PDB file of C-alpha atoms in Angstrom:
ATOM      1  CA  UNK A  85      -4.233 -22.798   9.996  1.00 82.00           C
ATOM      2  CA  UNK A  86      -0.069 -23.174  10.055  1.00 87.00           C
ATOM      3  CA  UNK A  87       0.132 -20.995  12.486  1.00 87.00           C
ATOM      4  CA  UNK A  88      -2.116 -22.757  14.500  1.00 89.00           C
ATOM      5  CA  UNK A  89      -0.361 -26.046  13.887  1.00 90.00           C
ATOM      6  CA  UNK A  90       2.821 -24.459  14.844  1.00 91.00           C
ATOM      7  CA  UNK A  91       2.094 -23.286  17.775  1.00 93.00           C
ATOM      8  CA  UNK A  92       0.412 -26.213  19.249  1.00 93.00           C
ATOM      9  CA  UNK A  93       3.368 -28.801  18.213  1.00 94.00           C
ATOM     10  CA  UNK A  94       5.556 -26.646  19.803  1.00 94.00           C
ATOM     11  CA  UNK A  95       3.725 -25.649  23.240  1.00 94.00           C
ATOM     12  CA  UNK A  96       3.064 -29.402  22.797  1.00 93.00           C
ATOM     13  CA  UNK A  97       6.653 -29.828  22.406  1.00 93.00           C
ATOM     14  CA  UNK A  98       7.358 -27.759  25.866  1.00 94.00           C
ATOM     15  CA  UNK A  99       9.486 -25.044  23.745  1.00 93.00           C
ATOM     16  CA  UNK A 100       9.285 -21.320  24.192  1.00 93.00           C
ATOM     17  CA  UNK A 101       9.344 -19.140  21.192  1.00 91.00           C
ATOM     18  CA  UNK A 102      12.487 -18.124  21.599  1.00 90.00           C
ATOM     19  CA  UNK A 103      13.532 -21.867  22.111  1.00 92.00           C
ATOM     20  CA  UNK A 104      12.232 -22.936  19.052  1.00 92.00           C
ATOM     21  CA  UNK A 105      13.841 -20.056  17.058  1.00 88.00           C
ATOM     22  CA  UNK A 106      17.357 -20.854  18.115  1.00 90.00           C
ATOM     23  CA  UNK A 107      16.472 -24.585  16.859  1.00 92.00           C
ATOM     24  CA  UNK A 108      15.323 -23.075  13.514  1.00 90.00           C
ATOM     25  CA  UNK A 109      17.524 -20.360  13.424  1.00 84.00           C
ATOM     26  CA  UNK A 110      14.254 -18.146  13.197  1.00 81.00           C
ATOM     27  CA  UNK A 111      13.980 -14.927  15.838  1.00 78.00           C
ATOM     28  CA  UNK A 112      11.373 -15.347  18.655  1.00 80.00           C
ATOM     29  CA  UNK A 113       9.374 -12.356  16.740  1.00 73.00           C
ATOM     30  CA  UNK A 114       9.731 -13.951  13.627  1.00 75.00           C
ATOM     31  CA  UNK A 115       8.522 -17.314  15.382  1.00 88.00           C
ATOM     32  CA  UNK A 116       5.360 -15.630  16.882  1.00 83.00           C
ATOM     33  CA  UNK A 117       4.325 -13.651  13.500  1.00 75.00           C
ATOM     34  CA  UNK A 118       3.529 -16.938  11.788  1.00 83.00           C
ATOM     35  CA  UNK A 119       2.065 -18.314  15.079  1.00 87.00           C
ATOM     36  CA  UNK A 120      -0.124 -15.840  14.824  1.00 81.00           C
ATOM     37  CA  UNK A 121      -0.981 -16.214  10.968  1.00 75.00           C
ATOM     38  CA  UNK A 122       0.517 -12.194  10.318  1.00 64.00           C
ATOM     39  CA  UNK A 123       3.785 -13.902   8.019  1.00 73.00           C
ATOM     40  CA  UNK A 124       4.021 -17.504   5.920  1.00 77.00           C
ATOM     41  CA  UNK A 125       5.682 -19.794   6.667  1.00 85.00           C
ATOM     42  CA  UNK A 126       8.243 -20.728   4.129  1.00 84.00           C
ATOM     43  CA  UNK A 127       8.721 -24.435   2.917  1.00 88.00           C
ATOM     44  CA  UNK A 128      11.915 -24.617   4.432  1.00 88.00           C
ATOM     45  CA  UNK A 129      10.919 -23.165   7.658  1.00 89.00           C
ATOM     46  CA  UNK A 130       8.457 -26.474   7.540  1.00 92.00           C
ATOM     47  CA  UNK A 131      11.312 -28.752   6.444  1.00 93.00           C
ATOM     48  CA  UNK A 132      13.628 -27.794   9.945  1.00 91.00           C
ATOM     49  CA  UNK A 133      10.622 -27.499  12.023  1.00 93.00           C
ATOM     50  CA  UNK A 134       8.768 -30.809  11.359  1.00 92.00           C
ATOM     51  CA  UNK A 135      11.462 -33.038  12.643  1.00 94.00           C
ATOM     52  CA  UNK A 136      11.958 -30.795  15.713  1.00 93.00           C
ATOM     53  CA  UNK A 137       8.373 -30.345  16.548  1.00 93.00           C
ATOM     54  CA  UNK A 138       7.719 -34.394  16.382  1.00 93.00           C
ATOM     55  CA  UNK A 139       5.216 -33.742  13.540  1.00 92.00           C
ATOM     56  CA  UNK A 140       5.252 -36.819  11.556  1.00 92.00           C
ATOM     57  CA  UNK A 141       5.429 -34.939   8.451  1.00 92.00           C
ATOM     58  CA  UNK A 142       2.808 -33.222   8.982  1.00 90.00           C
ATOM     59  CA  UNK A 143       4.065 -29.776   8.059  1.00 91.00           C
ATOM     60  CA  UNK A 144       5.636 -30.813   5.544  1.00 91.00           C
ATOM     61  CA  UNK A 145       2.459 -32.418   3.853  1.00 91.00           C
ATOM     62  CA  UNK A 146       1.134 -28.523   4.051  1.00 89.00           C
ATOM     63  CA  UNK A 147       4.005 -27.086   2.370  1.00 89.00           C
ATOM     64  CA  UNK A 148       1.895 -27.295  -1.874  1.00 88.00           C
ATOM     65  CA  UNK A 149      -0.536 -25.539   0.469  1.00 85.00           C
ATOM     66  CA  UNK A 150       1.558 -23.061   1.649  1.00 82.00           C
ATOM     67  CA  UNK A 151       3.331 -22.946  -1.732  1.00 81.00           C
ATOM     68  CA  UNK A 152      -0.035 -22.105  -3.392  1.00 78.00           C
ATOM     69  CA  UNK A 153      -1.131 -19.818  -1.294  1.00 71.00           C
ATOM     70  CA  UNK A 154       2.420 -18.243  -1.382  1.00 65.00           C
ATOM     71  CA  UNK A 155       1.966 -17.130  -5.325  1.00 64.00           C
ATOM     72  CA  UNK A 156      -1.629 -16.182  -5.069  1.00 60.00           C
ATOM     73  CA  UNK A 157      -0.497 -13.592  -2.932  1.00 53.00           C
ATOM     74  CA  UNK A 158       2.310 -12.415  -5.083  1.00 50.00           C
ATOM     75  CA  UNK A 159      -0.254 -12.546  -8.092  1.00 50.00           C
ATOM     76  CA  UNK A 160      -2.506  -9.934  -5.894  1.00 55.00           C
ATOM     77  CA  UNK A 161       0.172  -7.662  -4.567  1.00 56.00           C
ATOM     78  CA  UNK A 162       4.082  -7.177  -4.543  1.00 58.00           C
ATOM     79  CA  UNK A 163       5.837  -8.794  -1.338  1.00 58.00           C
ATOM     80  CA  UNK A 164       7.031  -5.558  -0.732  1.00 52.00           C
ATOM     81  CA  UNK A 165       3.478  -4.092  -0.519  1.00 59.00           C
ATOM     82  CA  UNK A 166       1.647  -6.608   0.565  1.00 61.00           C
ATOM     83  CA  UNK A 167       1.632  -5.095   4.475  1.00 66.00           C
ATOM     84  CA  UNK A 168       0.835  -1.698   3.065  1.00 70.00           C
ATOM     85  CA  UNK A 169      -2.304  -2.775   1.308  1.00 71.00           C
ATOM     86  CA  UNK A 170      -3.632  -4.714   4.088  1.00 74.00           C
ATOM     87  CA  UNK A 171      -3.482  -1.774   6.364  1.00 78.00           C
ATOM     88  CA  UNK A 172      -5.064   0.707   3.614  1.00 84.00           C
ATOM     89  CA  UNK A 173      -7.786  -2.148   3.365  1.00 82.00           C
ATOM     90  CA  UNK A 174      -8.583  -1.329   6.893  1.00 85.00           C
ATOM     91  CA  UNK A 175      -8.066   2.247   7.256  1.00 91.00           C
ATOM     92  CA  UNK A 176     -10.160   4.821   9.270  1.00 94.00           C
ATOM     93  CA  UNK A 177      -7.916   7.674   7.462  1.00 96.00           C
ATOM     94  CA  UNK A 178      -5.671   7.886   4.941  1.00 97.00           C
ATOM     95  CA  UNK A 179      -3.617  10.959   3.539  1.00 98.00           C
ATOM     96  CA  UNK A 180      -1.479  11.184   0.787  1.00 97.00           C
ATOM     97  CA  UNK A 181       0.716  13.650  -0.670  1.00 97.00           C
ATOM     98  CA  UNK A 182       1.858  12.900  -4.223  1.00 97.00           C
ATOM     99  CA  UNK A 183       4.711  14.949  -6.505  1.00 95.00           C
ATOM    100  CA  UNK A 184       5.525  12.848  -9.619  1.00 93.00           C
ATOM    101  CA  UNK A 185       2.685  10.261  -9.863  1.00 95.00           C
ATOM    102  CA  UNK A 186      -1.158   9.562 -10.147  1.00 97.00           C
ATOM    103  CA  UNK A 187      -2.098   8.020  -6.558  1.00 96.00           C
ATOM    104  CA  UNK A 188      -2.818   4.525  -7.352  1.00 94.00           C
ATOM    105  CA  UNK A 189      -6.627   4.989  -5.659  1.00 95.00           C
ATOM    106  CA  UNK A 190      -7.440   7.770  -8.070  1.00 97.00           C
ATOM    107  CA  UNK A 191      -6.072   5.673 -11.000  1.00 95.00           C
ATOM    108  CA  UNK A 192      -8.066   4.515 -14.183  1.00 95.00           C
ATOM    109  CA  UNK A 193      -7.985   1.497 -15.507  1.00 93.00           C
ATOM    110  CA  UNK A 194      -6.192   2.767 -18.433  1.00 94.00           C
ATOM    111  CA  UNK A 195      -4.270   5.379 -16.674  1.00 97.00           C
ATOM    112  CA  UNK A 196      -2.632   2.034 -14.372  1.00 95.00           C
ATOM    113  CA  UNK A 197      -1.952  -0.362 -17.271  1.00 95.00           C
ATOM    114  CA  UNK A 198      -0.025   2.847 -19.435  1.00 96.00           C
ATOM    115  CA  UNK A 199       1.928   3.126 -16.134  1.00 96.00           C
ATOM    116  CA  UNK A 200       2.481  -0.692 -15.948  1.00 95.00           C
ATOM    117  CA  UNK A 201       3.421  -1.145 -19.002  1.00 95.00           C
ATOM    118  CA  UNK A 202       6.453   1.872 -18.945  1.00 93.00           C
ATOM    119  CA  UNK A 203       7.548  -0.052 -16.001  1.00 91.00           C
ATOM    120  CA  UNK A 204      11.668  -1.400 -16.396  1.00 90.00           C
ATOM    121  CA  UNK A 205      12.586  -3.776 -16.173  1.00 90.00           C
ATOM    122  CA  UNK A 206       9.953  -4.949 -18.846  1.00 93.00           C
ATOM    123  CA  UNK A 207       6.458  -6.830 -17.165  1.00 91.00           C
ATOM    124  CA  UNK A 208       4.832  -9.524 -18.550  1.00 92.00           C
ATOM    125  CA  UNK A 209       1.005  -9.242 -20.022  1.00 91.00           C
ATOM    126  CA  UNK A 210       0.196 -10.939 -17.517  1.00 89.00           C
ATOM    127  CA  UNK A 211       1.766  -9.525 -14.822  1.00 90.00           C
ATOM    128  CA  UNK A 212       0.329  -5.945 -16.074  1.00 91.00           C
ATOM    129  CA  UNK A 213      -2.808  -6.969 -15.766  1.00 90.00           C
ATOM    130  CA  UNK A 214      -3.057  -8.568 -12.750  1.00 88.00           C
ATOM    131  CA  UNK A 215      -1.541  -5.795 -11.066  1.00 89.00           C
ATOM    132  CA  UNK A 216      -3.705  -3.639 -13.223  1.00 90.00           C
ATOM    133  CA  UNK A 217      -6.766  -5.750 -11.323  1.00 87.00           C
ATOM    134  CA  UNK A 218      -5.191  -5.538  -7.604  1.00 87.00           C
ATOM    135  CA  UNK A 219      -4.887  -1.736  -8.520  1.00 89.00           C
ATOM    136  CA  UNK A 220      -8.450  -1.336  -9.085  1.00 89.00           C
ATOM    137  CA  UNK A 221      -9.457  -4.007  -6.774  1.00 85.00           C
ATOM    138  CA  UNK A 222      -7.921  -1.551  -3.992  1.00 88.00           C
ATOM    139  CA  UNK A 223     -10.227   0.961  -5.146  1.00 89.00           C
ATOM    140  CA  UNK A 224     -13.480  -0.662  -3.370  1.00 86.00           C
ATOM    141  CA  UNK A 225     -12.264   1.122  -0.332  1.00 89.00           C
ATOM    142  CA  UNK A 226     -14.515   3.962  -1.114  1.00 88.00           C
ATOM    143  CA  UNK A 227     -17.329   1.227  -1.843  1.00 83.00           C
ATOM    144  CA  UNK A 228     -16.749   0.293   2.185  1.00 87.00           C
ATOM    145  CA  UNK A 229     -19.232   1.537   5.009  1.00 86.00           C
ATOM    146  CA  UNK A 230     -18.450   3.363   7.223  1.00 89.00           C
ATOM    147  CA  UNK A 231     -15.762   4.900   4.470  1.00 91.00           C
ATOM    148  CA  UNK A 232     -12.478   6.176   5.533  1.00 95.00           C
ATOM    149  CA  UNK A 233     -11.072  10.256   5.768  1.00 96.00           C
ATOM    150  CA  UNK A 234      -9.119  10.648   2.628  1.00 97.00           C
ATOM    151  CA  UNK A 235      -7.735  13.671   1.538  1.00 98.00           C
ATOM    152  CA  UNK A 236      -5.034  14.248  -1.289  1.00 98.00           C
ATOM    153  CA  UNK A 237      -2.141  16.777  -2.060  1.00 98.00           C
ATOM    154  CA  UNK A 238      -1.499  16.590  -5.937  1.00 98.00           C
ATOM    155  CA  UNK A 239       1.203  18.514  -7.146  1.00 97.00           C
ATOM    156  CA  UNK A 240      -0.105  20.337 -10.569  1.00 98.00           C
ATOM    157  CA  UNK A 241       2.550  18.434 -12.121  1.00 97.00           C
ATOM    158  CA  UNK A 242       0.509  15.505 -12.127  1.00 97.00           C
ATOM    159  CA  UNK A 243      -2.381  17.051 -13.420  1.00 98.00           C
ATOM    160  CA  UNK A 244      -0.431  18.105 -16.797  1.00 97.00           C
ATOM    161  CA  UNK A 245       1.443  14.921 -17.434  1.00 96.00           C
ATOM    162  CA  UNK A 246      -0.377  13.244 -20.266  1.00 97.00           C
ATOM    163  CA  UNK A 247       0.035   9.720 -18.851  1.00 97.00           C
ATOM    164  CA  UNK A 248      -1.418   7.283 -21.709  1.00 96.00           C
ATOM    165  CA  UNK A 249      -1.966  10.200 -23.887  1.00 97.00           C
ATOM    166  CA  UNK A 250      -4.309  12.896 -24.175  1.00 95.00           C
ATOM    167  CA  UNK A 251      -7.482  10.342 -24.192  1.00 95.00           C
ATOM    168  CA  UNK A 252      -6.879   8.397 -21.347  1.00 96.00           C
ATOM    169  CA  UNK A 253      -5.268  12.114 -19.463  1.00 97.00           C
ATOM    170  CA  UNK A 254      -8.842  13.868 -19.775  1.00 97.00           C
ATOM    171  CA  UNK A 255     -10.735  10.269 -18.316  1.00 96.00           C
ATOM    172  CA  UNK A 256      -8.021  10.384 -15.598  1.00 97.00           C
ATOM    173  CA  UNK A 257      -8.688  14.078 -14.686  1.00 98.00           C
ATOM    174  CA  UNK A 258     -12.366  13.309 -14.766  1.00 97.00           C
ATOM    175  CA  UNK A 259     -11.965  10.205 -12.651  1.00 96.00           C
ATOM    176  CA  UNK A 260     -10.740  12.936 -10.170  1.00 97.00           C
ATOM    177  CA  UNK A 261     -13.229  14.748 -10.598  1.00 97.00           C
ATOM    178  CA  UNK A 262     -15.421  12.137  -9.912  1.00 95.00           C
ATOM    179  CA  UNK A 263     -13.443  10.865  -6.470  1.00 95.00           C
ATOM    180  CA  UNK A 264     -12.943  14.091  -5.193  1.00 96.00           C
ATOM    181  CA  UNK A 265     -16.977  14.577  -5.150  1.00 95.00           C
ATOM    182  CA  UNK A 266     -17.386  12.077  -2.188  1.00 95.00           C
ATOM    183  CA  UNK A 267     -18.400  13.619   0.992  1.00 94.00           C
ATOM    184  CA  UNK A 268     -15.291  11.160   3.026  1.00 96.00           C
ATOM    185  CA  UNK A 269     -13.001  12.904   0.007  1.00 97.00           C
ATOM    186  CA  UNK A 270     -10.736  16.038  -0.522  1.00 98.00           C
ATOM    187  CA  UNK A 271      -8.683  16.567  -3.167  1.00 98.00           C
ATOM    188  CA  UNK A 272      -6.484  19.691  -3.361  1.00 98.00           C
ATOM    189  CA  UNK A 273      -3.686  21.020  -5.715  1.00 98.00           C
ATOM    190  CA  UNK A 274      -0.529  22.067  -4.910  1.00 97.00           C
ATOM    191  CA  UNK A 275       0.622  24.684  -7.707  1.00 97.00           C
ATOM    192  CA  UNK A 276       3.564  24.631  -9.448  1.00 96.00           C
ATOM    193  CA  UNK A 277       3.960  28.717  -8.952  1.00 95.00           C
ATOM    194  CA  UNK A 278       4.077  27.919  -4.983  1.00 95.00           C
ATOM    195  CA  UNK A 279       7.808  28.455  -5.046  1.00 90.00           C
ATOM    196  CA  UNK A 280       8.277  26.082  -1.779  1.00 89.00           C
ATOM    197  CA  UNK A 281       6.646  24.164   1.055  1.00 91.00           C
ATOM    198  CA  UNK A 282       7.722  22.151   3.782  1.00 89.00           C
ATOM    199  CA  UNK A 283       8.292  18.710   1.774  1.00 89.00           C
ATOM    200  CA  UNK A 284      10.650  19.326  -1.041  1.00 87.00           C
ATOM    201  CA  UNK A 285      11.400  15.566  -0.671  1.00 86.00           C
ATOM    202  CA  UNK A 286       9.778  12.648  -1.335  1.00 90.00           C
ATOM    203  CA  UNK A 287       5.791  11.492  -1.868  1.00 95.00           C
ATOM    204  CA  UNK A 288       4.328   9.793   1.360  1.00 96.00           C
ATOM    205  CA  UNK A 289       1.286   8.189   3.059  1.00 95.00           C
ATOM    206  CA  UNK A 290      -0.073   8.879   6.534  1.00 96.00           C
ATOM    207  CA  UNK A 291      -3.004   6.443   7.449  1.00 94.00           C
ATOM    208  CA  UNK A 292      -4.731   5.574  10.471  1.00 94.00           C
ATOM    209  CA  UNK A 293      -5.132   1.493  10.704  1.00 86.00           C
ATOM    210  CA  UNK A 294      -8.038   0.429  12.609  1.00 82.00           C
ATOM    211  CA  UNK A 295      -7.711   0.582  16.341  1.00 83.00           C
ATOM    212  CA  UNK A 296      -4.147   1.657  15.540  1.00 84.00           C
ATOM    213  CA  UNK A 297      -1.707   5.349  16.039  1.00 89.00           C
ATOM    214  CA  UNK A 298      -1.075   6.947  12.978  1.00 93.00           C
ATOM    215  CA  UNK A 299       1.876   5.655  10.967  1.00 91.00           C
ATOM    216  CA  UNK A 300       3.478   6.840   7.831  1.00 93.00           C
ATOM    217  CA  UNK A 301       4.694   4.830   4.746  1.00 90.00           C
ATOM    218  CA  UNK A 302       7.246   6.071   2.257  1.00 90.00           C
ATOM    219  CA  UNK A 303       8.345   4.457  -0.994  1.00 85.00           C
ATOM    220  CA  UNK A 304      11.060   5.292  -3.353  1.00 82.00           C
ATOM    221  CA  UNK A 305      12.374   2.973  -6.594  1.00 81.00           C
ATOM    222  CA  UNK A 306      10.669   0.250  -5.556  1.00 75.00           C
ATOM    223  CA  UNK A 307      12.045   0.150  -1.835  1.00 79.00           C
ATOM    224  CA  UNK A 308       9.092   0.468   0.920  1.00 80.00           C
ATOM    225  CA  UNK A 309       9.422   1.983   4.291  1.00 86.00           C
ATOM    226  CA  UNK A 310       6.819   1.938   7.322  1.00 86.00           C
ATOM    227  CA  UNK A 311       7.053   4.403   9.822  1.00 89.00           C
ATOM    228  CA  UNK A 312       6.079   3.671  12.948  1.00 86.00           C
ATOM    229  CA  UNK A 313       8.182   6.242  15.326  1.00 89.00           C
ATOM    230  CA  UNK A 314       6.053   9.047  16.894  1.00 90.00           C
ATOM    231  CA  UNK A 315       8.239  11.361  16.355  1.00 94.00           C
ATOM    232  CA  UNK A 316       8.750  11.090  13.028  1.00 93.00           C
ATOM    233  CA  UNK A 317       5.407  10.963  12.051  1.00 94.00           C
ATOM    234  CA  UNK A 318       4.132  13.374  13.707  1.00 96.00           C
ATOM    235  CA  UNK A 319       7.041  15.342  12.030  1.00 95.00           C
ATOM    236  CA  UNK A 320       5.994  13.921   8.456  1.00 96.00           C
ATOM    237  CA  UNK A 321       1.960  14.936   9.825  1.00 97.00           C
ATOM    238  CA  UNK A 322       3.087  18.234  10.316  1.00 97.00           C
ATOM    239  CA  UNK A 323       4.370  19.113   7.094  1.00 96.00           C
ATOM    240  CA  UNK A 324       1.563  17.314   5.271  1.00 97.00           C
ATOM    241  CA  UNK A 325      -0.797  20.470   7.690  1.00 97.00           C
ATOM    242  CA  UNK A 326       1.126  23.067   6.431  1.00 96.00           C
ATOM    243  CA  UNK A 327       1.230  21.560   2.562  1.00 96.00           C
ATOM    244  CA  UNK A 328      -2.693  21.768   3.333  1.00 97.00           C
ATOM    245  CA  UNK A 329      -3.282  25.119   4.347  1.00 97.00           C
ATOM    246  CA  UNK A 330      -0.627  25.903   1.454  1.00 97.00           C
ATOM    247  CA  UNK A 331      -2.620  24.212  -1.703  1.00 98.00           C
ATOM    248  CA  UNK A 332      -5.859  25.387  -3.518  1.00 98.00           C
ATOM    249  CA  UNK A 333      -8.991  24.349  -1.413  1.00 98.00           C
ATOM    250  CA  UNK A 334     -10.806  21.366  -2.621  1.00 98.00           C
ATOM    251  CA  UNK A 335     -13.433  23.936  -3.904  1.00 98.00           C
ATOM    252  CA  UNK A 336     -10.597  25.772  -6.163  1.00 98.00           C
ATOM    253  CA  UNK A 337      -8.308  22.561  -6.693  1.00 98.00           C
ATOM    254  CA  UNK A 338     -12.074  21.016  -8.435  1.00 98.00           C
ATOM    255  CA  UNK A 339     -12.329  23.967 -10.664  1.00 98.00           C
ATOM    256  CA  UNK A 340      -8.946  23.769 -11.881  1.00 98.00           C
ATOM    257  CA  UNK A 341      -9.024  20.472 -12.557  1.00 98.00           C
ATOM    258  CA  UNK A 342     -12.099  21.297 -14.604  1.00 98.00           C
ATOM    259  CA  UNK A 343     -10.641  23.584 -16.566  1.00 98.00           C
ATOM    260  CA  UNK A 344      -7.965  21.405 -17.685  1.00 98.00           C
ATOM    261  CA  UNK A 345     -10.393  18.963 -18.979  1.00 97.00           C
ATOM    262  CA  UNK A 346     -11.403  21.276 -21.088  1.00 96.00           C
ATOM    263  CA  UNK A 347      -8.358  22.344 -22.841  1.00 94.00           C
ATOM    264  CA  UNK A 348      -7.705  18.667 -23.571  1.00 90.00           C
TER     265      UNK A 348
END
């Protein structure tokens, strides 16, 4: 609704974007991303721009809108996430390779708060669980129709770290288990015998947004990184079809999985 407001006061206003950045020292991109409702406006984006626009105050009578609407999002997801999510939301594939951590998808509820609540600096109660609840709450992507392509790489690793203790480890493995029985699913393990593969590196995500090229989305201590170069992800793509043909079939990764469960 901003957006729309903006835009109109300034057409209105006989600016161009890039005109009306240079005014509020905003880039032309920057300028047409709220336009189009894709980023918030901040509050004192709204201060500068009523006065320019002619407004009347009347963007700055939205900003305990804006404000509000500002820390509901932050409740549901980081701000460094939040464009992440929305794509997986929306995703006709998604592939992940994973080498130290449970893939928040395939996470329990109990498996998620554990890992929240190891998390330094120190989180609030409240915090953990309402990021335990957007965690699950990302989850009804396998509730959606048509569902999405997902696969998984798992290094064993993950299958033998007794996250939350042995209780909550055997419901995790089973919630696997469980996943990795969809038809839209595949789960395989890479084992820890395999004495390389292509990506002795980092974890990653390839999706596939809706109507969109494949992109690739990286994330280490906390810092998040979109890939959107062809190059490089078809580079990143490449190694995650070798890593494929390298781990156990879904068939083999489901029985080993299995049989951990039962030694627990």
């Amino acid at each position: 609704m901003v957006g729309k407001q903006l835009k109109l006061l300034r057409e209105r206003a006989g600016l161009s974007q890039s005109e009306f950045g240079r005014l509020v020292r905003y880039g032309p991109d920057h300028i047409s991303a709220m336009e189009r409702g894709v980023r918030t406006p901040r509050p004192d984006f709204l201060v500068k721009a009523d006065p320019i626009l002619n407004a009347n105050g009347m963007l700055i009578a939205v900003i305990p809108d804006v404000e509000d609407a500002m820390r509901r999002a932050r409740t549901r997801h980081p701000e460094w996430y939040r464009g992440q999510a929305e794509m997986e939301k929306d995703a006709a594939e998604l592939h992940f390779y994973a080498n130290h951590a449970m893939p928040g998808l395939l996470q329990t509820e109990a498996h998620a708060r554990a890992v929240f609540a190891k998390h330094r600096p120190f989180l609030s109660e409240e915090t953990i669980e309402k990021r335990v609840a957007d965690r699950l709450s990302r989850q009804q992507i396998f509730e959606r129709w048509p569902p999405p392509i997902v696969s998984y790489v798992l290094e064993e690793a993950i299958l033998d770290r007794p996250v939350g203790g042995s209780r909550v480890h055997a419901d995790q493995l089973r919630r696997l288990l469980t996943v990795g029985d969809r038809q839209n699913v595949e789960i395989q393990v890479m084992l820890t015998e395999v004495e390389e593969h292509p990506n002795m590196d980092s974890a990653f995500n390839l999706l596939v947004p809706k109507g969109h090229e494949q992109v690739a989305y990286l994330e280490a201590q906390g810092h998040p990184q979109l890939i959107i170069n062809r190059e490089d992800v078809r580079e990143i793509a490449d190694r995650y079809g070798i890593m494929r043909a390298m781990a156990l079939t879904p068939k083999q990764s489901r029985a080993l999985i299995a049989e951990k469960v039962d030694k627990l």
